[in-house]
C-alpha positions as a printed Julia matrix, in Angstrom:
287×3 Matrix{Float64}:
 24.52  -21.3    90.72
 23.67  -24.66   93.66
 26.74  -27.45   92.59
 29.21  -25.57   91.47
 32.58  -27.14   92.03
 35.78  -25.4    91.97
 39.49  -27.43   91.91
 42.83  -26.53   91.99
 45.76  -28.71   90.9
 48.97  -27.34   92.24
 52.28  -27.94   90.79
 54.93  -30.62   91.66
 56.83  -27.66   93.48
 56.67  -26.34   97.01
 53.58  -23.91   97.03
 51.16  -22.04   99.8
 47.64  -21.94   99.47
 45.27  -19.61  101.83
 42.26  -20.88  102.2
 39.93  -18.15  104.1
 35.89  -18.68  104.49
 35.82  -16.18  101.21
 38.36  -17.43   99.29
 41.54  -18.7    98.74
 45.29  -17.38   97.45
 48.62  -18.57   95.56
 50.55  -16.58   96.54
 49.77  -12.95   95.43
 46.52  -14.33   93.47
 43.65  -14.37   95.18
 40.72  -16.5    93.84
 37.13  -16.29   95.11
 34.5   -18.93   95.6
 31.41  -17.3    95.47
 28.62  -20.16   95.05
 31.03  -22.94   95.01
 29.73  -26.03   96.93
 33.15  -28.41   96.43
 36.35  -27.09   97.09
 39.24  -29.48   96.32
 42.7   -28.93   96.44
 45.86  -30.79   94.46
 48.77  -30.46   95.16
 50.28  -32.75   93.24
 54.15  -33.61   94.23
 56.18  -30.57   96.05
 56.33  -29.99   99.49
 53.18  -27.87  100.05
 51.24  -26.54  102.7
 47.88  -24.7   102.96
 46.47  -22.22  105.18
 42.64  -22.72  106.55
 42.3   -19.39  108.33
 38.72  -20.11  108.61
 36.58  -22.37  108.05
 35.68  -21.93  104.28
 32.19  -22.34  102.8
 32.71  -24.57  100.55
 33.18  -28.51  101.24
 36.59  -29.26  101.34
 38.38  -32.16  100.29
 42.43  -32.65   99.22
 45.03  -34.9    97.57
 48.65  -34.31   99.07
 49.78  -36.55   96.3
 53.8   -37.87   97.14
 55.08  -34.46   98.56
 55.67  -33.81  102.71
 52.31  -31.79  103.06
 51.55  -29.56  106.19
 47.71  -29.07  106.75
 47.71  -25.46  109.13
 43.96  -24.85  110.81
 44.77  -21.32  112.18
 40.67  -20.13  112.74
 37.86  -21.32  113.01
 36.13  -24.42  113.68
 36.59  -27.44  110.71
 34.64  -30.67  110.33
 35.28  -33.92  108.99
 33.4   -36.9   108.2
 35.47  -38.75  106.47
 39.39  -39.64  105.93
 41.43  -36.64  105.61
 44.45  -38.91  105.1
 43.47  -40.92  102.2
 44.78  -39.69   99.84
 47.43  -37.52  101.41
 48.4   -39.87  104.0
 51.17  -37.64  104.37
 49.59  -34.44  105.78
 51.16  -33.17  108.7
 48.62  -31.46  111.14
 48.8   -27.96  112.57
 46.34  -26.49  114.57
 46.77  -23.42  116.18
 45.31  -19.94  118.26
 41.58  -21.34  119.0
 41.3   -23.44  115.79
 38.74  -26.32  116.41
 38.8   -29.3   114.44
 35.9   -31.93  114.73
 36.64  -35.09  113.53
 33.74  -37.76  112.87
 35.86  -40.64  111.13
 38.64  -42.48  111.53
 41.96  -40.28  110.31
 45.65  -41.63  109.25
 48.0   -38.63  109.53
 50.84  -37.14  110.03
 52.51  -35.3   112.49
 50.07  -33.35  114.46
 51.33  -30.03  116.67
 48.84  -28.36  118.7
 49.46  -24.92  120.71
 47.71  -22.07  121.85
 44.02  -22.85  122.98
 43.36  -25.17  119.84
 41.54  -28.69  120.03
 40.84  -31.19  118.45
 37.89  -33.51  119.13
 37.33  -36.95  117.99
 33.6   -37.81  118.79
 32.5   -40.65  120.56
 30.77  -43.78  119.46
 33.8   -45.73  120.53
 34.34  -46.75  116.87
 37.45  -44.48  116.34
 40.83  -44.21  115.65
 43.76  -41.1   115.24
 46.76  -42.55  114.06
 50.21  -39.95  114.14
 53.53  -39.89  113.65
 54.49  -37.87  116.07
 51.99  -35.31  118.31
 53.21  -32.21  120.0
 50.69  -30.15  122.85
 51.78  -26.78  123.91
 50.16  -24.03  125.88
 46.6   -24.99  126.35
 45.62  -27.41  123.12
 43.13  -29.92  123.83
 43.15  -33.62  122.04
 40.16  -34.55  122.96
 39.87  -38.74  121.85
 36.75  -38.67  124.12
 36.34  -42.98  123.9
 38.28  -43.7   120.94
 41.58  -44.64  120.28
 44.58  -43.39  119.51
 47.92  -44.79  117.84
 51.05  -43.09  117.85
 53.57  -44.86  115.44
 57.23  -43.25  116.67
 60.52  -44.51  114.57
 62.71  -44.78  117.31
 62.68  -43.54  120.56
 59.0   -43.91  122.48
 57.0   -41.87  123.0
 55.02  -43.53  125.98
 56.63  -41.19  128.62
 55.56  -38.76  126.43
 51.93  -39.4   126.08
 51.32  -40.44  129.65
 52.55  -37.06  130.65
 49.81  -35.17  128.18
 47.54  -37.34  129.48
 47.9   -36.91  133.29
 48.46  -33.75  132.67
 44.8   -33.38  131.1
 43.49  -35.77  134.03
 44.6   -33.26  136.7
 44.44  -35.29  139.64
 40.48  -37.15  138.24
 38.7   -33.98  137.44
 39.87  -33.72  133.56
 40.25  -30.17  133.52
 43.85  -29.73  131.7
 45.98  -29.52  128.71
 47.01  -32.38  127.08
 45.11  -35.69  125.98
 41.84  -35.66  127.14
 38.15  -37.11  127.2
 35.54  -35.83  127.72
 33.53  -38.69  128.19
 35.9   -39.8   131.68
 35.05  -35.89  132.14
 31.42  -37.35  132.29
 31.04  -40.74  133.79
 29.3   -41.61  136.6
 30.73  -43.87  138.42
 33.64  -41.71  137.35
 35.68  -45.37  136.34
 37.57  -44.58  133.6
 40.18  -43.5   131.61
 42.78  -43.02  128.39
 45.4   -45.79  129.18
 48.3   -45.64  127.18
 51.12  -48.6   126.59
 53.82  -50.28  124.04
 52.2   -52.18  120.87
 54.8   -54.34  121.96
 53.84  -55.24  125.71
 49.9   -55.39  123.83
 50.79  -58.2   121.24
 52.59  -59.92  124.1
 49.09  -60.32  125.25
 47.63  -61.46  122.2
 49.97  -62.2   119.76
 52.54  -61.0   117.1
 49.69  -59.99  114.03
 46.94  -59.11  116.05
 45.25  -56.06  115.25
 44.31  -52.63  117.69
 41.2   -50.92  117.4
 41.06  -52.62  114.32
 44.31  -51.02  112.87
 47.85  -53.21  111.91
 50.44  -52.47  114.31
 54.58  -52.62  114.05
 56.3   -53.5   117.5
 56.89  -49.09  117.94
 53.76  -47.28  118.67
 51.99  -46.24  121.54
 48.12  -47.41  122.3
 46.17  -45.22  124.07
 42.47  -46.58  124.6
 39.39  -45.54  126.72
 39.32  -48.18  129.11
 38.38  -49.04  132.38
 40.98  -48.2   135.33
 42.86  -51.24  136.16
 42.29  -53.31  132.84
 45.79  -53.85  132.05
 45.38  -55.94  129.22
 42.85  -53.9   127.25
 40.58  -56.4   126.54
 37.11  -54.32  128.07
 36.35  -55.98  131.49
 38.28  -55.57  134.87
 39.14  -59.36  136.59
 40.82  -62.0   137.83
 44.02  -61.47  135.37
 44.52  -57.39  135.78
 44.18  -58.13  139.62
 47.11  -60.6   138.98
 49.55  -57.63  137.29
 48.52  -54.73  139.57
 49.98  -57.11  142.81
 53.07  -58.69  140.99
 53.63  -54.71  139.7
 53.2   -53.95  143.06
 55.18  -56.3   144.8
 58.24  -55.93  142.28
 57.73  -52.22  142.18
 56.92  -52.08  138.29
 55.87  -49.13  136.78
 53.55  -48.66  133.29
 49.26  -49.76  132.91
 50.04  -53.06  132.01
 52.0   -53.17  135.56
 48.46  -52.02  137.51
 49.55  -48.07  137.24
 45.91  -46.57  137.19
 47.16  -43.34  137.75
 50.08  -43.11  134.85
 52.13  -41.88  138.23
 54.86  -43.86  137.97
 54.55  -46.41  140.57
 52.33  -48.75  142.18
 50.12  -47.64  145.62
 47.44  -47.79  146.62
 45.73  -45.17  144.71
 46.11  -48.07  141.47
 44.47  -50.4   144.07
 41.27  -48.31  145.19
 40.9   -47.08  141.24
 40.53  -50.99  139.85
 38.44  -51.83  142.91
 36.47  -48.74  142.05
 36.41  -49.57  138.34
 35.32  -54.17  139.03
 32.83  -52.71  141.6
 30.89  -50.37  138.84
 32.16  -51.51  136.02
 29.07  -51.72  132.99
 27.24  -49.84  135.39
């Protein structure tokens, strides 16, 4: 019947739940969701794993409890218009093979692991933030931020170099045809004056103060901040201006590195190419 609801409540032990288009199974016991329009999974406090082998017909929601839980997408296209992490902020996300995730709302997640030809898209709008505790992309996996922001909260060792490497791989010299952390919005921009920029949250706070919010989020001093930006917008204020030229000059003269010092293409050195990119952005911003 239309409007039927199915609610799965787990136990306070480690469990594995497999969800497919036609039903789901706890261990060897199958359940079928024919005519079920809303599927809610509550895993309670165990360290649980949920495998989604195909997007189920039912609208699906999760409450991960207090355990260290993993939500693994193994195939299909899955779209989420609300926060996965509202009731499950400790969900680790794994996206395998050719699975696709579309986020049309900001997300607060645990780790993000992607492999194969998997894809995660944060839809355009410039109003969303993807927040994770770690990221690992292998194969030809693509995380497409479009024109949105990302926060990577790390524990001790900075993840900035690894994140910049993933951006560089996707940017692929400005063509945006490689795997990694990409931006279809930057790829399609005309003129091609935008990119994904990454800085330390400590750098951001040095500019705007210890209580400054990034993308509407509270951040501490141990995070990497990613922003869709004009080339050369070193201070993340949305425009290329005199302050940015001052920083790139200081970066060039003192052999500094990093976005905040004018390394617009992320290659580890401030040089002529960076000046060319910042000039392009300055002359065409808001065009």
